[in-house]
Coordinates of C-alpha atoms in Angstrom, one line a residue:
Chain A
M10 CA 0.0 0.0 0.0
Y11 CA 1.5 3.3 -1.0
R12 CA 1.4 6.7 0.8
P13 CA -0.4 9.2 -1.4
E14 CA 1.3 12.1 0.3
I15 CA 4.6 11.2 -1.3
K16 CA 5.8 13.6 -3.9
V17 CA 8.8 12.9 -6.2
L18 CA 10.8 15.8 -7.6
D19 CA 13.1 15.2 -10.5
C20 CA 16.1 17.6 -10.4
T21 CA 18.1 16.0 -13.2
I22 CA 18.6 19.2 -15.2
R23 CA 19.1 21.5 -12.2
D24 CA 21.6 19.4 -10.2
G25 CA 23.2 17.9 -13.4
G26 CA 23.7 21.4 -14.7
L27 CA 26.1 22.1 -11.8
M28 CA 28.6 19.8 -13.7
N29 CA 28.5 21.7 -17.0
N30 CA 27.4 25.2 -16.2
H31 CA 23.9 24.3 -17.3
Q32 CA 25.1 23.8 -20.9
F33 CA 22.6 21.2 -21.9
S34 CA 21.0 21.6 -25.3
N35 CA 17.3 22.6 -25.3
D36 CA 16.7 19.3 -27.1
L37 CA 18.0 17.3 -24.2
V38 CA 16.2 19.4 -21.6
R39 CA 13.0 18.8 -23.5
K40 CA 13.6 15.1 -23.6
V41 CA 14.1 15.0 -19.8
Y42 CA 11.1 17.2 -19.2
Q43 CA 8.9 14.9 -21.4
A44 CA 10.2 11.7 -19.8
A45 CA 9.8 13.0 -16.2
N46 CA 6.2 14.1 -17.1
E47 CA 5.4 10.7 -18.5
A48 CA 7.0 9.0 -15.5
G49 CA 4.5 10.6 -13.3
V50 CA 6.9 12.6 -11.1
D51 CA 5.2 15.5 -9.2
Y52 CA 7.8 18.2 -9.8
I53 CA 10.4 18.8 -12.4
E54 CA 13.2 21.2 -11.5
L55 CA 15.0 22.7 -14.5
G56 CA 17.5 25.1 -13.0
Y57 CA 18.2 28.2 -11.1
K58 CA 16.8 31.7 -11.0
A59 CA 20.2 33.5 -11.1
D60 CA 20.8 37.2 -11.3
E61 CA 22.0 38.2 -14.8
S62 CA 24.0 41.0 -13.3
Q63 CA 26.0 38.4 -11.4
F64 CA 26.3 35.6 -14.0
D65 CA 27.2 35.8 -17.6
R66 CA 25.1 34.1 -20.3
K67 CA 28.3 33.5 -22.2
E68 CA 29.4 31.2 -19.5
Y69 CA 26.2 29.6 -18.4
G70 CA 23.3 28.0 -20.2
P71 CA 19.7 29.2 -20.1
M72 CA 18.8 26.9 -17.2
K73 CA 21.0 29.0 -14.9
F74 CA 18.5 31.8 -15.3
C75 CA 15.1 30.2 -16.1
T76 CA 13.4 33.3 -17.3
E77 CA 10.0 32.8 -18.8
K78 CA 11.7 33.2 -22.2
D79 CA 14.2 30.5 -21.3
I80 CA 11.5 28.1 -20.2
E81 CA 9.1 28.5 -23.1
P82 CA 11.1 26.5 -25.7
I83 CA 11.4 23.7 -23.2
V84 CA 7.8 23.2 -22.2
Q85 CA 6.1 24.2 -25.5
G86 CA 4.1 21.4 -27.0
I87 CA 4.7 18.8 -24.3
E88 CA 1.8 17.8 -22.1
K89 CA 2.3 19.2 -18.6
R90 CA 1.5 16.8 -15.8
A91 CA 4.2 17.7 -13.3
K92 CA 4.6 21.1 -11.6
L93 CA 7.7 23.1 -12.6
S94 CA 10.3 24.0 -10.1
V95 CA 13.4 26.2 -10.0
M96 CA 16.0 26.8 -7.3
V97 CA 16.9 30.1 -5.8
D98 CA 20.2 30.6 -4.0
I99 CA 20.2 33.3 -1.3
G100 CA 22.1 36.4 -2.5
R101 CA 22.2 35.2 -6.1
V102 CA 18.8 36.4 -7.3
D103 CA 17.1 39.8 -7.5
P104 CA 13.6 39.3 -6.0
E105 CA 12.4 42.4 -8.0
T106 CA 12.8 40.4 -11.3
I107 CA 10.5 37.6 -10.1
V108 CA 7.1 38.0 -11.8
P109 CA 3.9 37.0 -10.0
K110 CA 2.9 33.3 -10.3
G111 CA 0.0 34.2 -12.7
E112 CA 2.6 35.3 -15.3
S113 CA 5.0 32.4 -14.9
Y114 CA 5.5 28.8 -16.1
I115 CA 7.0 28.1 -12.7
D116 CA 5.0 26.6 -9.9
M117 CA 7.5 26.1 -7.2
M118 CA 10.6 27.9 -6.0
R119 CA 13.0 26.2 -3.7
V120 CA 15.3 28.4 -1.6
A121 CA 18.7 26.9 -0.8
S122 CA 20.1 28.2 2.5
Y123 CA 22.7 27.4 5.1
V124 CA 21.6 27.4 8.7
K125 CA 23.3 30.8 9.2
D126 CA 21.3 32.4 6.5
I127 CA 17.9 31.1 7.7
D128 CA 16.5 34.7 8.3
K129 CA 17.2 35.5 4.7
A130 CA 15.6 32.3 3.5
I131 CA 12.5 32.9 5.5
D132 CA 12.2 36.5 4.1
M133 CA 12.7 35.0 0.6
V134 CA 10.1 32.2 0.8
N135 CA 7.5 34.6 2.4
L136 CA 8.1 37.0 -0.5
L137 CA 7.7 34.2 -3.0
E138 CA 4.6 32.8 -1.3
D139 CA 3.1 36.3 -1.5
K140 CA 3.8 36.3 -5.2
G141 CA 1.8 33.0 -5.4
Y142 CA 4.5 30.4 -5.7
E143 CA 4.8 27.1 -3.8
T144 CA 8.1 27.2 -1.9
S145 CA 10.5 25.1 0.1
I146 CA 13.5 25.9 2.2
N147 CA 16.4 23.5 1.5
I148 CA 18.8 23.6 4.4
M149 CA 22.1 22.6 3.0
A150 CA 25.2 20.9 4.5
V151 CA 23.2 19.8 7.6
S152 CA 26.1 17.5 8.5
H153 CA 28.1 20.6 9.3
A154 CA 25.5 22.4 11.3
R155 CA 25.8 22.8 15.1
E156 CA 22.8 21.1 16.6
R157 CA 21.6 23.9 18.8
E158 CA 21.7 26.4 15.9
L159 CA 19.9 23.9 13.6
D160 CA 17.2 23.4 16.2
E161 CA 16.7 27.1 16.6
A162 CA 16.6 27.6 12.8
L163 CA 14.0 24.8 12.5
M164 CA 11.8 26.3 15.2
Q165 CA 12.1 29.7 13.5
V166 CA 11.1 28.3 10.2
E167 CA 8.0 26.6 11.8
K168 CA 7.0 29.9 13.4
E169 CA 7.9 32.6 10.9
S170 CA 7.9 31.1 7.4
K171 CA 4.9 30.6 5.0
T172 CA 6.7 27.7 3.2
R173 CA 5.1 24.3 3.5
V174 CA 8.1 22.2 2.8
V175 CA 11.6 22.0 4.4
Y176 CA 14.3 19.8 3.0
L177 CA 16.9 17.8 4.8
V178 CA 20.0 18.0 2.5
D179 CA 23.0 15.7 2.9
S180 CA 25.2 17.9 0.8
F181 CA 28.4 15.9 1.4
G182 CA 27.0 12.4 1.2
A183 CA 28.3 11.9 4.7
L184 CA 25.2 10.7 6.6
Y185 CA 24.4 7.1 7.4
S186 CA 20.8 5.8 7.7
E187 CA 20.6 6.2 11.5
Q188 CA 21.6 9.8 11.2
I189 CA 19.0 10.4 8.5
A190 CA 16.4 8.8 10.7
Y191 CA 17.5 11.0 13.7
L192 CA 17.4 14.2 11.6
A193 CA 14.1 13.4 9.9
K194 CA 12.4 12.9 13.4
K195 CA 14.0 16.1 14.6
Y196 CA 12.7 18.1 11.5
K197 CA 9.2 16.7 11.9
G198 CA 9.2 17.1 15.6
L199 CA 10.3 20.8 15.5
M200 CA 8.2 21.7 12.4
P201 CA 4.9 19.8 12.8
S202 CA 3.1 22.0 10.3
K203 CA 5.6 21.4 7.5
E204 CA 6.2 18.6 5.1
I205 CA 9.8 17.3 5.2
G206 CA 11.9 16.6 2.1
I207 CA 15.1 14.7 1.4
H208 CA 17.9 15.5 -1.0
A209 CA 20.7 13.0 -0.7
H210 CA 24.1 12.8 -2.3
N211 CA 25.6 9.5 -3.3
N212 CA 29.3 9.7 -2.2
Q213 CA 28.9 6.5 -0.2
Q214 CA 26.3 4.8 -2.4
L215 CA 23.7 5.7 0.2
A216 CA 21.5 8.3 -1.5
F217 CA 18.8 5.8 -2.5
A218 CA 19.0 3.9 0.9
N219 CA 18.9 7.1 2.8
T220 CA 15.9 8.3 0.8
I221 CA 14.1 5.0 1.7
E222 CA 15.1 5.6 5.4
A223 CA 13.6 9.1 5.1
I224 CA 10.4 7.7 3.7
I225 CA 10.1 5.3 6.7
N226 CA 10.5 8.4 8.9
N227 CA 7.6 10.3 7.3
V228 CA 9.5 12.3 4.8
N229 CA 7.2 12.9 1.8
Y230 CA 9.2 15.1 -0.6
L231 CA 11.8 13.0 -2.4
D232 CA 14.5 14.3 -4.8
G233 CA 15.9 12.1 -7.5
T234 CA 17.8 12.5 -10.8
I235 CA 18.0 10.4 -13.9
Y236 CA 20.9 7.9 -13.7
G237 CA 21.9 9.7 -10.5
I238 CA 23.4 12.7 -12.4
G239 CA 24.4 15.6 -10.2
R240 CA 27.3 17.4 -8.7
A241 CA 30.2 15.2 -7.8
A242 CA 28.9 11.8 -6.7
G243 CA 25.4 12.7 -7.8
N244 CA 22.1 12.1 -6.3
C245 CA 19.5 9.4 -5.6
P246 CA 18.9 7.7 -9.0
L247 CA 15.3 8.4 -10.0
E248 CA 15.0 5.0 -11.7
L249 CA 15.7 3.2 -8.4
L250 CA 13.3 5.4 -6.5
L251 CA 10.5 4.8 -9.1
G252 CA 11.3 1.1 -9.0
F253 CA 10.7 1.1 -5.2
L254 CA 7.6 3.3 -4.9
K255 CA 4.3 1.5 -5.1
N256 CA 2.0 4.3 -6.3
P257 CA 0.8 3.1 -9.7
K258 CA 0.9 6.6 -11.1
F259 CA 4.7 6.2 -11.5
D260 CA 6.1 4.7 -14.6
L261 CA 9.7 3.6 -14.8
R262 CA 9.7 3.1 -18.6
P263 CA 10.2 6.7 -19.9
I264 CA 13.2 7.0 -17.5
L265 CA 14.8 3.8 -18.7
N266 CA 14.2 4.9 -22.2
V267 CA 16.0 8.3 -21.8
I268 CA 18.9 6.7 -19.9
G269 CA 19.5 4.4 -22.9
S270 CA 19.0 7.1 -25.5
D271 CA 21.0 9.9 -23.8
F272 CA 22.3 9.4 -20.3
I273 CA 24.8 6.6 -21.0
K274 CA 26.4 8.9 -23.5
I275 CA 26.3 11.9 -21.1
S276 CA 27.9 9.8 -18.4
Q277 CA 30.9 9.3 -20.7
E278 CA 31.2 13.1 -21.1
I279 CA 30.5 14.4 -17.6
E280 CA 32.1 12.7 -14.5
W281 CA 29.6 12.0 -11.8
G282 CA 29.0 9.0 -9.6
Y283 CA 31.0 6.6 -7.5
Y284 CA 34.5 7.9 -7.8
I285 CA 36.9 7.1 -4.9
P286 CA 37.8 10.8 -4.3
Y287 CA 34.1 11.6 -3.8
M288 CA 33.8 8.5 -1.5
I289 CA 36.7 9.8 0.5
T290 CA 35.2 13.3 1.0
G291 CA 31.9 11.6 1.9
V292 CA 33.5 9.4 4.6
L293 CA 35.3 12.5 6.0
D294 CA 32.2 14.7 5.7
L295 CA 34.0 17.3 3.5
H296 CA 32.9 19.4 0.6
P297 CA 33.4 17.6 -2.7
R298 CA 35.4 20.5 -4.2
F299 CA 38.6 18.9 -2.9
A300 CA 37.8 15.7 -4.8
M301 CA 36.8 17.6 -7.9
A302 CA 40.2 19.4 -7.9
L303 CA 42.0 16.0 -7.6
L304 CA 40.0 14.5 -10.4
N305 CA 41.0 17.4 -12.6
S306 CA 44.7 17.0 -11.8
D307 CA 47.3 14.5 -13.0
K308 CA 47.2 12.7 -9.7
R309 CA 43.6 11.6 -10.0
D310 CA 44.2 8.0 -9.0
D311 CA 46.5 8.8 -6.1
F312 CA 43.8 8.1 -3.5
L313 CA 46.1 7.2 -0.6
Q314 CA 48.0 10.5 -0.7
F315 CA 44.7 12.4 -1.1
Y316 CA 43.2 10.6 1.9
E317 CA 46.2 11.2 4.1
K318 CA 46.4 14.9 3.1
L319 CA 42.7 15.5 4.0
I320 CA 43.1 13.5 7.3
N321 CA 46.2 15.5 8.2
E322 CA 44.6 18.9 7.4
S323 CA 41.4 18.1 9.4
N324 CA 43.6 17.1 12.4
V325 CA 45.3 20.5 12.5
Chain B
M13 CA 31.9 2.1 20.4
Y14 CA 32.5 -0.8 18.1
R15 CA 31.3 -4.4 18.3
P16 CA 34.3 -6.7 18.6
E17 CA 32.3 -9.7 17.4
I18 CA 32.1 -8.2 13.9
K19 CA 34.2 -10.0 11.3
V20 CA 35.0 -8.7 7.8
L21 CA 35.5 -11.2 5.0
D22 CA 37.1 -9.9 1.8
C23 CA 36.0 -11.9 -1.2
T24 CA 37.4 -9.7 -3.9
I25 CA 39.3 -12.5 -5.7
R26 CA 36.6 -15.1 -5.3
D27 CA 33.6 -13.1 -6.4
G28 CA 35.5 -11.0 -8.8
G29 CA 36.8 -14.2 -10.4
L30 CA 33.3 -15.0 -11.5
M31 CA 33.6 -12.3 -14.1
N32 CA 36.8 -13.6 -15.7
N33 CA 36.9 -17.3 -15.0
H34 CA 39.4 -16.6 -12.2
Q35 CA 42.0 -15.4 -14.7
F36 CA 43.7 -13.0 -12.4
S37 CA 47.5 -13.0 -12.4
N38 CA 49.2 -14.3 -9.3
D39 CA 50.8 -10.9 -9.0
L40 CA 47.4 -9.2 -8.6
V41 CA 46.1 -11.9 -6.3
R42 CA 49.2 -11.4 -4.1
K43 CA 48.6 -7.6 -4.1
V44 CA 45.0 -8.1 -2.9
Y45 CA 46.0 -10.6 -0.3
Q46 CA 48.6 -8.3 1.0
A47 CA 46.3 -5.2 1.0
A48 CA 43.5 -7.1 2.7
N49 CA 45.9 -8.5 5.4
E50 CA 47.2 -5.0 6.0
A51 CA 43.7 -3.5 6.2
G52 CA 42.9 -5.8 9.1
V53 CA 40.1 -7.9 7.6
D54 CA 39.4 -11.1 9.4
Y55 CA 39.1 -13.5 6.4
I56 CA 40.3 -13.4 2.8
E57 CA 38.5 -15.6 0.3
L58 CA 40.6 -16.4 -2.7
G59 CA 38.4 -18.7 -4.8
Y60 CA 36.7 -22.0 -5.1
K61 CA 37.6 -25.6 -4.3
A62 CA 36.4 -26.9 -7.7
D63 CA 36.7 -30.5 -8.9
E64 CA 39.4 -30.8 -11.6
S65 CA 37.4 -33.6 -13.3
Q66 CA 34.6 -31.1 -13.8
F67 CA 36.5 -28.0 -14.7
D68 CA 39.4 -27.5 -17.1
R69 CA 42.5 -25.6 -16.0
K70 CA 42.8 -24.4 -19.6
E71 CA 39.6 -22.4 -19.1
Y72 CA 39.9 -21.4 -15.5
G73 CA 42.6 -19.8 -13.5
P74 CA 44.2 -21.4 -10.4
M75 CA 41.8 -19.7 -7.9
K76 CA 39.0 -21.8 -9.3
F77 CA 40.7 -24.8 -7.7
C78 CA 42.7 -23.5 -4.7
T79 CA 44.8 -26.5 -4.2
E80 CA 47.7 -26.1 -1.7
K81 CA 50.0 -25.8 -4.7
D82 CA 47.8 -23.0 -6.2
I83 CA 47.7 -21.1 -2.9
E84 CA 51.4 -21.3 -2.0
P85 CA 52.7 -18.7 -4.5
I86 CA 50.0 -16.3 -3.4
V87 CA 50.7 -16.3 0.4
Q88 CA 54.4 -17.0 0.4
G89 CA 56.4 -14.2 2.0
I90 CA 53.4 -12.1 3.0
E91 CA 52.7 -11.7 6.7
K92 CA 49.4 -13.5 7.4
R93 CA 47.1 -11.8 9.7
A94 CA 43.8 -12.8 8.2
K95 CA 42.4 -16.3 8.0
L96 CA 42.2 -17.8 4.5
S97 CA 38.8 -18.9 3.1
V98 CA 37.6 -20.7 0.0
M99 CA 34.1 -21.4 -1.3
V100 CA 32.7 -24.9 -1.9
D101 CA 29.7 -25.3 -4.3
I102 CA 27.6 -28.3 -3.5
G103 CA 28.2 -31.0 -6.2
R104 CA 31.2 -29.3 -7.7
V105 CA 33.8 -30.6 -5.3
D106 CA 35.1 -34.0 -4.4
P107 CA 35.3 -34.2 -0.6
E108 CA 37.9 -37.0 -0.9
T109 CA 40.4 -34.5 -2.3
I110 CA 40.2 -32.2 0.7
V111 CA 43.2 -32.6 3.0
P112 CA 42.9 -32.3 6.8
K113 CA 43.2 -28.7 8.1
G114 CA 46.7 -29.5 9.5
E115 CA 48.0 -29.9 6.0
S116 CA 46.3 -26.9 4.5
Y117 CA 46.8 -23.1 4.1
I118 CA 43.0 -22.8 4.3
D119 CA 41.3 -21.9 7.5
M120 CA 37.6 -21.6 6.5
M121 CA 35.5 -23.3 3.8
R122 CA 32.1 -21.7 3.0
V123 CA 29.5 -24.0 1.5
A124 CA 27.1 -22.3 -1.0
S125 CA 23.7 -23.9 -1.1
Y126 CA 20.2 -23.3 -2.2
V127 CA 17.4 -24.0 0.3
K128 CA 16.6 -27.2 -1.6
D129 CA 20.1 -28.6 -1.1
I130 CA 20.3 -27.9 2.6
D131 CA 20.7 -31.6 3.5
K132 CA 23.8 -31.8 1.3
A133 CA 25.2 -28.6 2.7
I134 CA 24.8 -29.9 6.3
D135 CA 26.6 -33.1 5.3
M136 CA 29.4 -31.1 3.7
V137 CA 30.0 -28.7 6.6
N138 CA 29.9 -31.5 9.1
L139 CA 32.6 -33.4 7.0
L140 CA 34.7 -30.2 6.7
E141 CA 34.4 -29.5 10.4
D142 CA 35.5 -33.0 11.1
K143 CA 38.6 -32.3 9.0
G144 CA 39.3 -29.3 11.2
Y145 CA 38.1 -26.4 9.1
E146 CA 35.9 -23.5 10.2
T147 CA 32.8 -23.5 8.0
S148 CA 29.8 -21.5 7.0
I149 CA 26.6 -22.3 5.1
N150 CA 25.8 -19.6 2.6
I151 CA 22.1 -19.9 1.6
M152 CA 21.8 -18.4 -1.8
A153 CA 19.0 -16.6 -3.6
V154 CA 17.0 -16.2 -0.4
S155 CA 14.6 -13.8 -2.2
H156 CA 13.3 -16.7 -4.2
A157 CA 12.9 -19.1 -1.2
R158 CA 9.5 -20.1 0.0
E159 CA 9.2 -18.9 3.5
R160 CA 8.1 -22.2 5.1
E161 CA 10.9 -24.1 3.4
L162 CA 13.4 -21.5 4.4
D163 CA 12.2 -21.7 8.0
E164 CA 12.5 -25.5 8.0
A165 CA 16.0 -25.3 6.5
L166 CA 17.2 -22.8 9.1
M167 CA 15.8 -25.0 12.0
Q168 CA 17.5 -28.0 10.5
V169 CA 20.8 -26.2 10.2
E170 CA 20.5 -25.1 13.8
K171 CA 19.9 -28.7 14.9
E172 CA 22.0 -30.8 12.7
S173 CA 25.0 -28.8 11.4
K174 CA 28.3 -28.3 13.1
T175 CA 28.9 -25.0 11.3
R176 CA 29.0 -21.8 13.4
V177 CA 28.1 -19.3 10.7
V178 CA 25.1 -19.1 8.4
Y179 CA 25.0 -16.4 5.7
L180 CA 22.0 -14.4 4.4
V181 CA 22.7 -14.0 0.7
D182 CA 20.8 -11.5 -1.5
S183 CA 22.0 -13.1 -4.7
F184 CA 19.9 -10.9 -7.0
G185 CA 20.3 -7.6 -5.2
A186 CA 16.6 -7.5 -4.9
L187 CA 16.1 -6.9 -1.1
Y188 CA 15.4 -3.6 0.6
S189 CA 16.5 -2.8 4.1
E190 CA 13.3 -3.7 5.7
Q191 CA 13.5 -7.1 4.2
I192 CA 17.1 -7.6 5.3
A193 CA 16.1 -6.6 8.8
Y194 CA 13.2 -9.1 8.7
L195 CA 15.4 -12.0 7.4
A196 CA 18.2 -11.2 9.8
K197 CA 15.8 -11.4 12.7
K198 CA 14.4 -14.6 11.4
Y199 CA 17.9 -16.2 10.9
K200 CA 19.0 -15.3 14.4
G201 CA 15.6 -16.3 15.9
L202 CA 15.6 -19.8 14.4
M203 CA 19.4 -20.4 14.8
P204 CA 20.3 -18.9 18.2
S205 CA 23.6 -20.8 18.4
K206 CA 24.9 -19.6 15.1
E207 CA 26.5 -16.4 14.0
I208 CA 24.7 -14.8 11.0
G209 CA 26.6 -13.3 8.0
I210 CA 25.5 -11.1 5.1
H211 CA 26.5 -11.2 1.5
A212 CA 24.8 -8.4 -0.5
H213 CA 24.7 -7.6 -4.2
N214 CA 24.7 -4.1 -5.5
N215 CA 22.1 -4.1 -8.3
Q216 CA 20.1 -1.3 -6.6
Q217 CA 23.0 0.4 -4.9
L218 CA 21.9 -1.1 -1.7
A219 CA 24.7 -3.6 -0.9
F220 CA 26.5 -1.3 1.6
A221 CA 23.2 0.1 3.1
N222 CA 21.9 -3.5 3.5
T223 CA 25.1 -4.5 5.2
I224 CA 24.7 -1.7 7.7
E225 CA 21.1 -2.7 8.2
A226 CA 22.3 -6.3 8.9
I227 CA 24.8 -5.0 11.4
I228 CA 22.1 -3.2 13.2
N229 CA 20.2 -6.5 13.4
N230 CA 23.1 -8.4 15.0
V231 CA 24.7 -9.8 11.9
N232 CA 28.4 -10.2 12.6
Y233 CA 30.0 -11.7 9.5
L234 CA 30.2 -9.1 6.7
D235 CA 31.3 -9.7 3.1
G236 CA 32.9 -7.0 1.0
T237 CA 35.0 -6.7 -2.1
I238 CA 37.5 -4.1 -3.2
Y239 CA 35.8 -1.4 -5.3
G240 CA 32.7 -3.6 -5.1
I241 CA 34.1 -6.1 -7.8
G242 CA 31.9 -9.2 -8.2
R243 CA 29.5 -10.9 -10.5
A244 CA 27.2 -8.5 -12.4
A245 CA 26.5 -5.5 -10.2
G246 CA 29.1 -6.6 -7.7
N247 CA 29.1 -6.5 -3.9
C248 CA 29.4 -4.3 -0.9
P249 CA 32.5 -2.1 -1.5
L250 CA 35.1 -3.0 1.1
E251 CA 36.3 0.6 1.3
L252 CA 32.9 1.8 2.3
L253 CA 32.5 -0.9 4.9
L254 CA 35.9 -0.1 6.4
G255 CA 35.1 3.6 6.3
F256 CA 32.0 2.9 8.4
L257 CA 33.3 0.4 10.9
K258 CA 34.8 1.9 14.1
N259 CA 37.1 -0.9 15.2
P260 CA 40.6 0.7 15.1
K261 CA 42.1 -2.5 13.8
F262 CA 40.7 -1.7 10.4
D263 CA 42.8 0.5 8.1
L264 CA 41.3 1.9 4.9
R265 CA 44.6 3.0 3.4
P266 CA 45.9 -0.3 1.9
I267 CA 42.5 -0.7 0.1
L268 CA 42.5 2.9 -1.3
N269 CA 46.1 2.2 -2.5
V270 CA 45.3 -1.0 -4.4
I271 CA 42.2 0.6 -5.9
G272 CA 44.3 3.4 -7.3
S273 CA 47.2 1.1 -8.4
D274 CA 45.1 -1.7 -10.0
F275 CA 41.3 -1.7 -9.6
I276 CA 40.6 1.5 -11.6
K277 CA 42.3 -0.3 -14.5
I278 CA 40.5 -3.6 -13.9
S279 CA 37.2 -1.8 -13.8
Q280 CA 37.8 -0.7 -17.4
E281 CA 38.4 -4.3 -18.5
I282 CA 35.8 -6.1 -16.5
E283 CA 32.2 -4.8 -16.4
W284 CA 30.7 -4.9 -13.0
G285 CA 28.8 -2.3 -11.0
Y286 CA 25.7 -0.1 -11.5
Y287 CA 24.6 -1.0 -15.0
I288 CA 20.9 -0.4 -15.8
P289 CA 20.3 -4.0 -17.0
Y290 CA 21.5 -5.2 -13.6
M291 CA 19.4 -2.6 -11.9
I292 CA 16.4 -4.0 -13.8
T293 CA 17.0 -7.6 -12.8
G294 CA 17.5 -6.4 -9.2
V295 CA 14.1 -4.5 -9.2
L296 CA 12.4 -7.6 -10.7
D297 CA 14.2 -10.0 -8.4
L298 CA 15.6 -12.0 -11.3
H299 CA 19.0 -13.8 -11.9
P300 CA 21.5 -11.4 -13.5
R301 CA 22.2 -13.8 -16.3
F302 CA 19.5 -12.1 -18.4
A303 CA 21.3 -8.8 -17.9
M304 CA 24.7 -10.3 -18.7
A305 CA 23.4 -11.6 -21.9
L306 CA 22.0 -8.2 -22.9
L307 CA 25.3 -6.5 -22.1
N308 CA 27.0 -8.9 -24.4
S309 CA 24.6 -8.2 -27.3
D310 CA 24.4 -5.3 -29.7
K311 CA 21.2 -4.1 -27.9
R312 CA 23.0 -3.3 -24.7
D313 CA 21.4 0.1 -24.2
D314 CA 17.9 -0.9 -25.2
F315 CA 16.8 -0.9 -21.6
L316 CA 13.1 -0.3 -22.3
Q317 CA 12.7 -3.3 -24.5
F318 CA 14.7 -5.4 -22.0
Y319 CA 12.5 -4.3 -19.1
E320 CA 9.2 -4.9 -21.0
K321 CA 10.4 -8.3 -22.2
L322 CA 11.2 -9.4 -18.6
I323 CA 7.9 -8.0 -17.3
N324 CA 6.0 -9.8 -20.0
E325 CA 7.8 -13.1 -19.4
S326 CA 7.2 -13.0 -15.6
N327 CA 3.5 -12.3 -16.2
V328 CA 3.0 -15.5 -18.2

């Protein structure tokens, strides 16, 4: 028996775009949009709402900006079943440029925030809710948060924000299932009026397992990406998630199809997934940028030296 | 705080050998043997005890047979800290050829058996125990076992066998953590005098997570392989397991080192790991041979057709 409250959010294009400055062709973005719609996911996240005065269109593809004009050629002519989502980074978007929901293709805006920026995140979601959007607050890098500060932030979100969804984000792929269960219970306990979401990273091959653990602990918003594409080790593979969920509205087949037609090839061009340097930063609960730097160097297989260097630095 | 009863068994060479007819060079096998010894694992499994009248040495490497003469060049000159294990398949070994423990390099023999062959497995482990070996019974394909027959087999093993260890084996990588927990409790409940082991396959990226779930449910014998090498989707990656376990006797570094020096290259020659056809057989709880056949065909990326074919066949 399935839980009808469960919502699946596909963030293939948004999180995958972190690996190539969002330089996917519109053709590929349309294929993903179509496949995810047909697969029955609830939300499709295409990219970021980034400020054009801060980021250059010569460097970044259209899904970095997600203006209405950028989105139109993606969604045109494809039957829309899922809601459309974009991500908003605190400080990287000009709220003045955001049109009211009635004038937008976008249904949901997810605000990414560290614990320390929670006041700004609350202001932002309240502004976006007033413009008519669904919102979420995605609290990043929770494995690095001090517990008392996290607790205070969660209580403040419960009290002051109009958002309905708060995400638990394991940015470094460092958390084990028991820690996910502990945090999910904490989030729900301190924010009884909110839905909880999970966004897991796959450094230790735990993104799917931790998503299941979150489901068991009453988390209802689940992020996945096709073939697990995403920054560094990537995310919870959508195909595994849909294979697990029992709601008959989900259909695995369009996702299998687009993996075969496009993502096998993309995985040969963009490096995400289970690479030992990402595994090492996951085990050590560190940002993957250290691993990304190693993989771009001529010492990319010198795992032992990399591990010892990180251990020594964190012991200082 | 760690659990001192936990034993780690590295079966890199044994399970990896299923992908290349055990044609690893002695040099590579020695490197793995040395690294696993230095990493502090408790058992190292090198291969099978196969009957030379059934299997041809022209087709299979020495670790298919694991005679004393085969093992000698592997272990010579390397400090032995771990015990040495081999696997015995029911019907594929002549018990007469097995020398007493006092004349052997081998410490442990693991007997692989389906539920239906449990009488033979009990006879075999009792014979091996009488020869002085440690043993285990590894009950394969438990996801396909009828529950009443499994229960009877476990009760019979408890009562009639001299083995001290019984393994829960998720041969098809089909089980989710709740099912692992359920089975681990069943095994321990019906066999209170035995230690329980776990051997997980990684079709759904759950081998490591399911091994953790087994640990939580009092399973103490844990199989892993370097970089997850093994048949089809492979096994629980030893480096993840050692990164998780808290016992200070374990050292991740020799394993990271041998991955960088050898296993990255081997992974380009032998196909194991997260391939969509293996994911599909895992989701459908089917033997990976269907997926292996697809991957050796010219339709290897036609995942949708493969999935629909398997679904249709299992609906007949």
